[in-house]
Coordinates of C-alpha atoms and ligand atoms in Angstrom, one line a residue:
X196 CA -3.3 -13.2 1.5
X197 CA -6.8 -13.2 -0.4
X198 CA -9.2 -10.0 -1.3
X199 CA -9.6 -8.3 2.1
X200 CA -7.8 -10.0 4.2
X201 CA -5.2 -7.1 4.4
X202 CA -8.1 -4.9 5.3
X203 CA -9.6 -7.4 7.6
X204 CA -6.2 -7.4 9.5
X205 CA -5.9 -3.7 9.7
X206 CA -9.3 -2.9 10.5
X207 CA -9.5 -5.9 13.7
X208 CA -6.1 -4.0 15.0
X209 CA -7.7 -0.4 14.9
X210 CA -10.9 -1.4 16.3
X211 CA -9.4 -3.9 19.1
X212 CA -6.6 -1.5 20.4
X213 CA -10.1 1.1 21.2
X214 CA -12.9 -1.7 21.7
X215 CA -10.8 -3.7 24.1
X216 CA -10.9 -0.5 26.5
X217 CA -14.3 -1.3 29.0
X218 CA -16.0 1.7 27.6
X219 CA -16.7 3.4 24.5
X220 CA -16.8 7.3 24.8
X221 CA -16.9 10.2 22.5
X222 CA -12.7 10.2 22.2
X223 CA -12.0 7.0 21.6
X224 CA -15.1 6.7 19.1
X225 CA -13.0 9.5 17.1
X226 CA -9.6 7.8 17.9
X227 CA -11.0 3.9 16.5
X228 CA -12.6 6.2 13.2
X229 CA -9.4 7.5 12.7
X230 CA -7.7 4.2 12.2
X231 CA -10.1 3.0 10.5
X232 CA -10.3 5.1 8.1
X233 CA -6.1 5.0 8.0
X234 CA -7.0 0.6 7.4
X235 CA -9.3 1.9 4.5
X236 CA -6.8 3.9 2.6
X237 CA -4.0 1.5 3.5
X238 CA -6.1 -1.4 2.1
X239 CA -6.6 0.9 -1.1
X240 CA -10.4 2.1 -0.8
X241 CA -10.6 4.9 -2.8
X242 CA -10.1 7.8 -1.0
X243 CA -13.9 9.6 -1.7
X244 CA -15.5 6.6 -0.6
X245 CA -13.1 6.1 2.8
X246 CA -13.8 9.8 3.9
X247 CA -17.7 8.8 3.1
X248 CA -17.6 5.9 5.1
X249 CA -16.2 7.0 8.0
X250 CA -18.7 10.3 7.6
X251 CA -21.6 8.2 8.1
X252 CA -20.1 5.9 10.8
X253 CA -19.6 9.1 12.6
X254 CA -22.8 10.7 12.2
X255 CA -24.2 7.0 13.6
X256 CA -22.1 7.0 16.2
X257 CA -21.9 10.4 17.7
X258 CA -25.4 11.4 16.5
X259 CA -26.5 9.4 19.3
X260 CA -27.2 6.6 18.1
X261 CA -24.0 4.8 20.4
X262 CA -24.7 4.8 24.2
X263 CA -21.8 5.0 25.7
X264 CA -21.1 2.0 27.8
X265 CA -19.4 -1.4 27.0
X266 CA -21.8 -2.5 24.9
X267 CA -21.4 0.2 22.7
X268 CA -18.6 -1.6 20.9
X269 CA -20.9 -4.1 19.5
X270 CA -22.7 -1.3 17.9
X271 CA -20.0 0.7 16.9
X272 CA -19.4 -2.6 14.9
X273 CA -22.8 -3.2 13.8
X274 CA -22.9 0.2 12.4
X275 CA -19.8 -0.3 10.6
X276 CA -21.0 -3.5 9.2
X277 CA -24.2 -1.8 8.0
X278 CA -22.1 1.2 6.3
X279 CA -19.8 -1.2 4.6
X280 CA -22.6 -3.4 3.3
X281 CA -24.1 0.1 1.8
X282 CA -21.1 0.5 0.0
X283 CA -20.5 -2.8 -1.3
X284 CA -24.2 -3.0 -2.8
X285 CA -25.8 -5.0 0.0
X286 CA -27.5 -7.5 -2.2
X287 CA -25.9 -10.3 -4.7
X288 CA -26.4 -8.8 -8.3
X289 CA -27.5 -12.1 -9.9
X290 CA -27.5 -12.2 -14.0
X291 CA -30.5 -11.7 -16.1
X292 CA -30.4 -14.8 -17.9
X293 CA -34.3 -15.0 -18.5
X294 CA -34.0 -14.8 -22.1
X295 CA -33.8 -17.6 -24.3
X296 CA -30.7 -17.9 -25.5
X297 CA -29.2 -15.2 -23.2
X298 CA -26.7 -13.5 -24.3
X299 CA -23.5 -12.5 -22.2
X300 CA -21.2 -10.2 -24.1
X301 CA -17.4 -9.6 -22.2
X302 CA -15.1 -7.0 -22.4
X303 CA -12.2 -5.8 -21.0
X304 CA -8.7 -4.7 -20.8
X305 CA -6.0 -7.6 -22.4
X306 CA -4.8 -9.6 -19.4
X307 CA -7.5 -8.6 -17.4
X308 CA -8.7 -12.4 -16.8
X309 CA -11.5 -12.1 -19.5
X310 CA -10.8 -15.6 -21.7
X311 CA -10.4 -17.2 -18.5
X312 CA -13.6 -15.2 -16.8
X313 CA -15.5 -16.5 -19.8
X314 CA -14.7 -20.0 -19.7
X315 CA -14.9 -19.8 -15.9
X316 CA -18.5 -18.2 -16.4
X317 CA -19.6 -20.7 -18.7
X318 CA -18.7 -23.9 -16.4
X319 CA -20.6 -22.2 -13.2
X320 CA -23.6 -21.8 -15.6
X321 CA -23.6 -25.0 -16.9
X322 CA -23.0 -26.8 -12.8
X323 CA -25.1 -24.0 -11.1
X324 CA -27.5 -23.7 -13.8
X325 CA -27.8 -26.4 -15.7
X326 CA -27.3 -23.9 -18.7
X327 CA -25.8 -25.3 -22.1
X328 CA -23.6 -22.8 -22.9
X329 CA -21.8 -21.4 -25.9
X330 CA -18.2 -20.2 -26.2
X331 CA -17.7 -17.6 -28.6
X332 CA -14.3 -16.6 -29.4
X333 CA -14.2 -13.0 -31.4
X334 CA -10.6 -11.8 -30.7
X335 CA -8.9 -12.4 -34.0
X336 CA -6.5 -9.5 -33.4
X337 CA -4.5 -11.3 -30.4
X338 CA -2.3 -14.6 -31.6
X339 CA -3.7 -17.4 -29.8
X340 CA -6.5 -15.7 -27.7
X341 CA -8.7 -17.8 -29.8
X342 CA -6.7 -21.1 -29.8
X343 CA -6.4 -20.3 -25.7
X344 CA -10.3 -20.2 -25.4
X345 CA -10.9 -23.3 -27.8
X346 CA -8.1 -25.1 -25.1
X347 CA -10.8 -23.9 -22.2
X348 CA -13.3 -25.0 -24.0
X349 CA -12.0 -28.7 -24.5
X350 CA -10.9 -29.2 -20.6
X351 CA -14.5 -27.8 -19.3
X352 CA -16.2 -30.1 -22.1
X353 CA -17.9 -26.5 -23.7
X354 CA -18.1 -26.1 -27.1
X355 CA -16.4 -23.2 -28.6
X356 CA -17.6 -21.7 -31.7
X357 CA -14.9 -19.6 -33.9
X358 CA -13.9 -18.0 -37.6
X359 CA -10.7 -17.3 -36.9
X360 CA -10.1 -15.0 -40.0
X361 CA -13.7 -13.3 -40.2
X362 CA -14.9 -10.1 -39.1
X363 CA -16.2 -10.9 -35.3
X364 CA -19.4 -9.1 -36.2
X365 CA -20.4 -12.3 -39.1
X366 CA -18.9 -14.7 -36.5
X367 CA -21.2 -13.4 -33.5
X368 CA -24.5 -13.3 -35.5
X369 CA -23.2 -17.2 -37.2
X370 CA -22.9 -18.0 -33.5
X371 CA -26.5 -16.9 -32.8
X372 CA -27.9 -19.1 -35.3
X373 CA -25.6 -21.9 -34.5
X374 CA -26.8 -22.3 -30.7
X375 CA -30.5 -21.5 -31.8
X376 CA -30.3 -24.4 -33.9
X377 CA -28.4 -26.4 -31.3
X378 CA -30.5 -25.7 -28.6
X379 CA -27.8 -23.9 -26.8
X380 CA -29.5 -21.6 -24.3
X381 CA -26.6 -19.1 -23.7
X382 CA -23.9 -17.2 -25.6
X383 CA -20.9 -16.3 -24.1
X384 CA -19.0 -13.9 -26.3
X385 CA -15.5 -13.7 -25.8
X386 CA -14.6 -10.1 -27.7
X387 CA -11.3 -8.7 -28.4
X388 CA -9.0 -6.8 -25.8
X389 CA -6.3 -4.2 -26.1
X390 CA -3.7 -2.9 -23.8
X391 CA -5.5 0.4 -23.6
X392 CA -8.9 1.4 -24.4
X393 CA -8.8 2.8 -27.8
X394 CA -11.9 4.1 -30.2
X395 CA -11.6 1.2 -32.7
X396 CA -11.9 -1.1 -29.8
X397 CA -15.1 0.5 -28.5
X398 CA -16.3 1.0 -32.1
X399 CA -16.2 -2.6 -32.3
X400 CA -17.6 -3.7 -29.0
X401 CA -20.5 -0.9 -29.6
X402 CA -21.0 -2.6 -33.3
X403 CA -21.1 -5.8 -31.4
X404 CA -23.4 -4.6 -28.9
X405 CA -25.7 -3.4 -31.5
X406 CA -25.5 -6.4 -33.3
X407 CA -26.5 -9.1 -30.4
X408 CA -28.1 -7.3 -28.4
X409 CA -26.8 -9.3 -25.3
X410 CA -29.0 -9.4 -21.8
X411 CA -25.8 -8.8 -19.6
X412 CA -22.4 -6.8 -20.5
X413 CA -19.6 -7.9 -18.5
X414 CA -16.3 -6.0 -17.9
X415 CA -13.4 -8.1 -16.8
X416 CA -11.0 -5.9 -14.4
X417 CA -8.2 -7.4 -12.7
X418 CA -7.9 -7.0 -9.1
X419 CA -4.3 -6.4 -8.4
X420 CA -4.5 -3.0 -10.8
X421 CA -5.7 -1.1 -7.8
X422 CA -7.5 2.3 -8.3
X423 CA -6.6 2.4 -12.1
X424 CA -9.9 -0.1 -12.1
X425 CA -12.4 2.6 -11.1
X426 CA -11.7 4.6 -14.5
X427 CA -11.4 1.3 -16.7
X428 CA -15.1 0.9 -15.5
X429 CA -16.2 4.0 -16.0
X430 CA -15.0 4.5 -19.3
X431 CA -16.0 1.6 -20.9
X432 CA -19.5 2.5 -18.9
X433 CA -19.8 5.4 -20.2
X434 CA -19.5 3.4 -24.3
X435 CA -21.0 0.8 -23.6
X436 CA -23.7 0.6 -20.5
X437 CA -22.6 -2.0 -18.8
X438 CA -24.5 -4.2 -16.6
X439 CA -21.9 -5.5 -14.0
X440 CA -18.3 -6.1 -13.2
X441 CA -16.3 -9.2 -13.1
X442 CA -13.2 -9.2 -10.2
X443 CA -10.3 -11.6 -10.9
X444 CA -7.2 -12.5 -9.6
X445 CA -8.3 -11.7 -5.8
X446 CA -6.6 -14.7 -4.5
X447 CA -3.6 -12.8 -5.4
X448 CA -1.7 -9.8 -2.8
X449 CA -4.2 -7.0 -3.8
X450 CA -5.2 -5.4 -1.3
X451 CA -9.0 -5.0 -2.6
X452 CA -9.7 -1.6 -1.4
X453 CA -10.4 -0.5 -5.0
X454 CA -12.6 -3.5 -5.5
X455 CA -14.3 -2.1 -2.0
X456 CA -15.5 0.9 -4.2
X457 CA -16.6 -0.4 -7.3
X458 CA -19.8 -0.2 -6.8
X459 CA -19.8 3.1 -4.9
X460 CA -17.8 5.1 -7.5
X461 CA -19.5 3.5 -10.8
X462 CA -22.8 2.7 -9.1
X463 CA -22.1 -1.0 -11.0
X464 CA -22.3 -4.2 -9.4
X465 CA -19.4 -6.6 -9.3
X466 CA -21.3 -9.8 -10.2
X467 CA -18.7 -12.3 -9.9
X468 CA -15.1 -12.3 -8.2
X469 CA -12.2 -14.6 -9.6
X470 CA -10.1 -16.4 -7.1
X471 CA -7.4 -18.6 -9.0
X472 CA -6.8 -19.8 -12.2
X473 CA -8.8 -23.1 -12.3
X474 CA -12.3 -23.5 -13.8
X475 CA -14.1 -23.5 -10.3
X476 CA -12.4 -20.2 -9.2
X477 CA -15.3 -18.0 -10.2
X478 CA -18.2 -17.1 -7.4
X479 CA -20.7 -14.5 -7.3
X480 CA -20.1 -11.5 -5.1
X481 CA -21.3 -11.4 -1.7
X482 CA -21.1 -8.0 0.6
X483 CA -22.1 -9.7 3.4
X484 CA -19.5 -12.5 3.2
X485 CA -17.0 -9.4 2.1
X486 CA -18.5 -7.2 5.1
X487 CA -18.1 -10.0 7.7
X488 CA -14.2 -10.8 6.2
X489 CA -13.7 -7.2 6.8
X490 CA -14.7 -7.3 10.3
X491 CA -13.7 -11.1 11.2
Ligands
LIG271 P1 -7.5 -11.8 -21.2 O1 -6.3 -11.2 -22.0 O2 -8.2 -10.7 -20.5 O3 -8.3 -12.7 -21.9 O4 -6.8 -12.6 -20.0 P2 -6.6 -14.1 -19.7 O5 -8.0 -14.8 -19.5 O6 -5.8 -14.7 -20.8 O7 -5.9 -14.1 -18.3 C1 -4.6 -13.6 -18.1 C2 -3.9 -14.4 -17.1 O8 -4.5 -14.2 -15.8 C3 -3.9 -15.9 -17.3 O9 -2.6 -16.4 -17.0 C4 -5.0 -16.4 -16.3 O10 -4.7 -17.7 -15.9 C5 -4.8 -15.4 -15.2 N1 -6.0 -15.3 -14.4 C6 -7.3 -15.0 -14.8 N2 -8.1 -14.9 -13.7 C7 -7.4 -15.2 -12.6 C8 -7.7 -15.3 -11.2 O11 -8.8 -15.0 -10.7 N3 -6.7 -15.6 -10.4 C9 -5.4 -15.8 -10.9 N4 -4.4 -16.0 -10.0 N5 -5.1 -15.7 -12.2 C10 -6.1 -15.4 -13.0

């Protein structure tokens, strides 16, 4: 069961057992918001942004807007559609890779999915794009993180450029020059993780930061963490500005509530989602596709 299909199941139930009735009236409208706002929390959607969706599918729907009548169903789903897409950000967040070489720096929490995110990223750029991308592997305190992203780099043909034992602020700027000189138009840097965040960590990414000044910060959250996401984001917001958020291991059980309000709750965009382990499981976000899997 992918990312929302839990939801999509509990929300089709709640809004069939009411819809399927000829008409729509005032009780029913409160008895379908109801369940659907028992789907959201069920399918864990943060409980702020539940009570806030269901606030303004109300205010839709009872403040006139619904005729009551059968058609009314269609619009109570229409309006639910419209309210979901508000939450999930309505438009795809595309990267800002108009600088030459753009620079993509990733972070996030060890085991999140970033290593693979960043090789995953890179062989999207290079097929979507037609990029030439550069791997940059600047976790020296994990054994084998590097060795793991210099494997990624081999089976998706994309170079990897690493100092092992070297301070990973030398080995970024090294990098820089390297794919200026090799006309590689963007950077991918692969930085160091830890099971918590800690201040050396952000220290380090912030150093980093400083030091490359990349177009597009990217944290790497794994899906199946569940709520726990929204203050990994904020957090390493709050150090380190970043521009958008990277969703993996949907294809798993999560129930993708907490993805749901991302975006609603850290007013970030999830950029990309991560659906499996091979190179080709990496897509950008779309709320539309999301708000229409919702609703089947
Ligand atoms: P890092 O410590 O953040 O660099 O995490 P890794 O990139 O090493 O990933 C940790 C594990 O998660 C690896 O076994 C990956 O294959 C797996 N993984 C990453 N992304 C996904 C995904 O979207 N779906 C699934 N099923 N597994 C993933």
């Amino acid at each position: 069961m992918g990312f929302g299909d839990f939801l999509a199941k509990r929300m089709k139930r709640s809004m069939e057992k009411n819809i399927a009735k000829s008409t729509l009236n005032q009780e029913n409208i409160q008895e379908t918001l109801r369940e659907i706002r028992l789907a959201l929390l069920e399918a864990d959607v943060n409980i702020d942004v539940a009570k806030e969706l269901i606030s303004k599918i109300k205010e839709k729907a009872i403040g006139g807007y619904i005729e009551e009548g059968a058609s009314s169903q269609q619009q109570l789903l229409k309006i639910v559609h419209s309210e979901l897409m508000d939450i999930l950000g309505k438009e795809v967040a595309p990267l800002n890779l108009s600088k030459k070489p753009t620079i993509i720096m990733m972070v996030g929490l060890q085991g999140s999915g970033k290593t693979t995110s960043a090789s995953k990223l890179a062989y999207y750029l290079s097929k979507k794009q037609a990029k030439k991308p550069l791997l940059v592997g600047l976790d020296i305190y994990r054994p084998g993180a590097i060795d793991q992203l210099v494997e990624l780099g081999k089976k998706i043909n994309i170079p990897v450029f690493e100092k092992q034992k070297q301070n990973p602020l030398k080995t970024a700027k090294q990098a820089i020059e390297f794919a200026e000189k090799n006309n590689h138009d963007l950077i991918i840097l692969d930085t160091a993780g830890r099971l918590q965040i800690d201040k050396e960590l952000m220290n380090e990414l912030n150093d980093l930061r400083k030091t490359t000044s990349p177009q597009e910060i990217l944290l790497v959250v794994d899906g199946m963490v569940g709520q726990e996401i929204i203050n990994v984001t904020n957090e390493f917001n709050n150090q380190l500005k970043l521009t958008g958020v990277i969703v993996t291991k949907l294809d798993g059980d999560a129930r993708g509530g907490a993805t749901l309000s991302i975006r609603h709750m850290t007013k970030l965009p999830i950029k990309f989602i991560g659906e499996g382990e091979g190179f080709a499981a990496l897509a950008p976000f779309y709320p539309k596709r999301m708000a229409d899997r919702i609703l089947g």
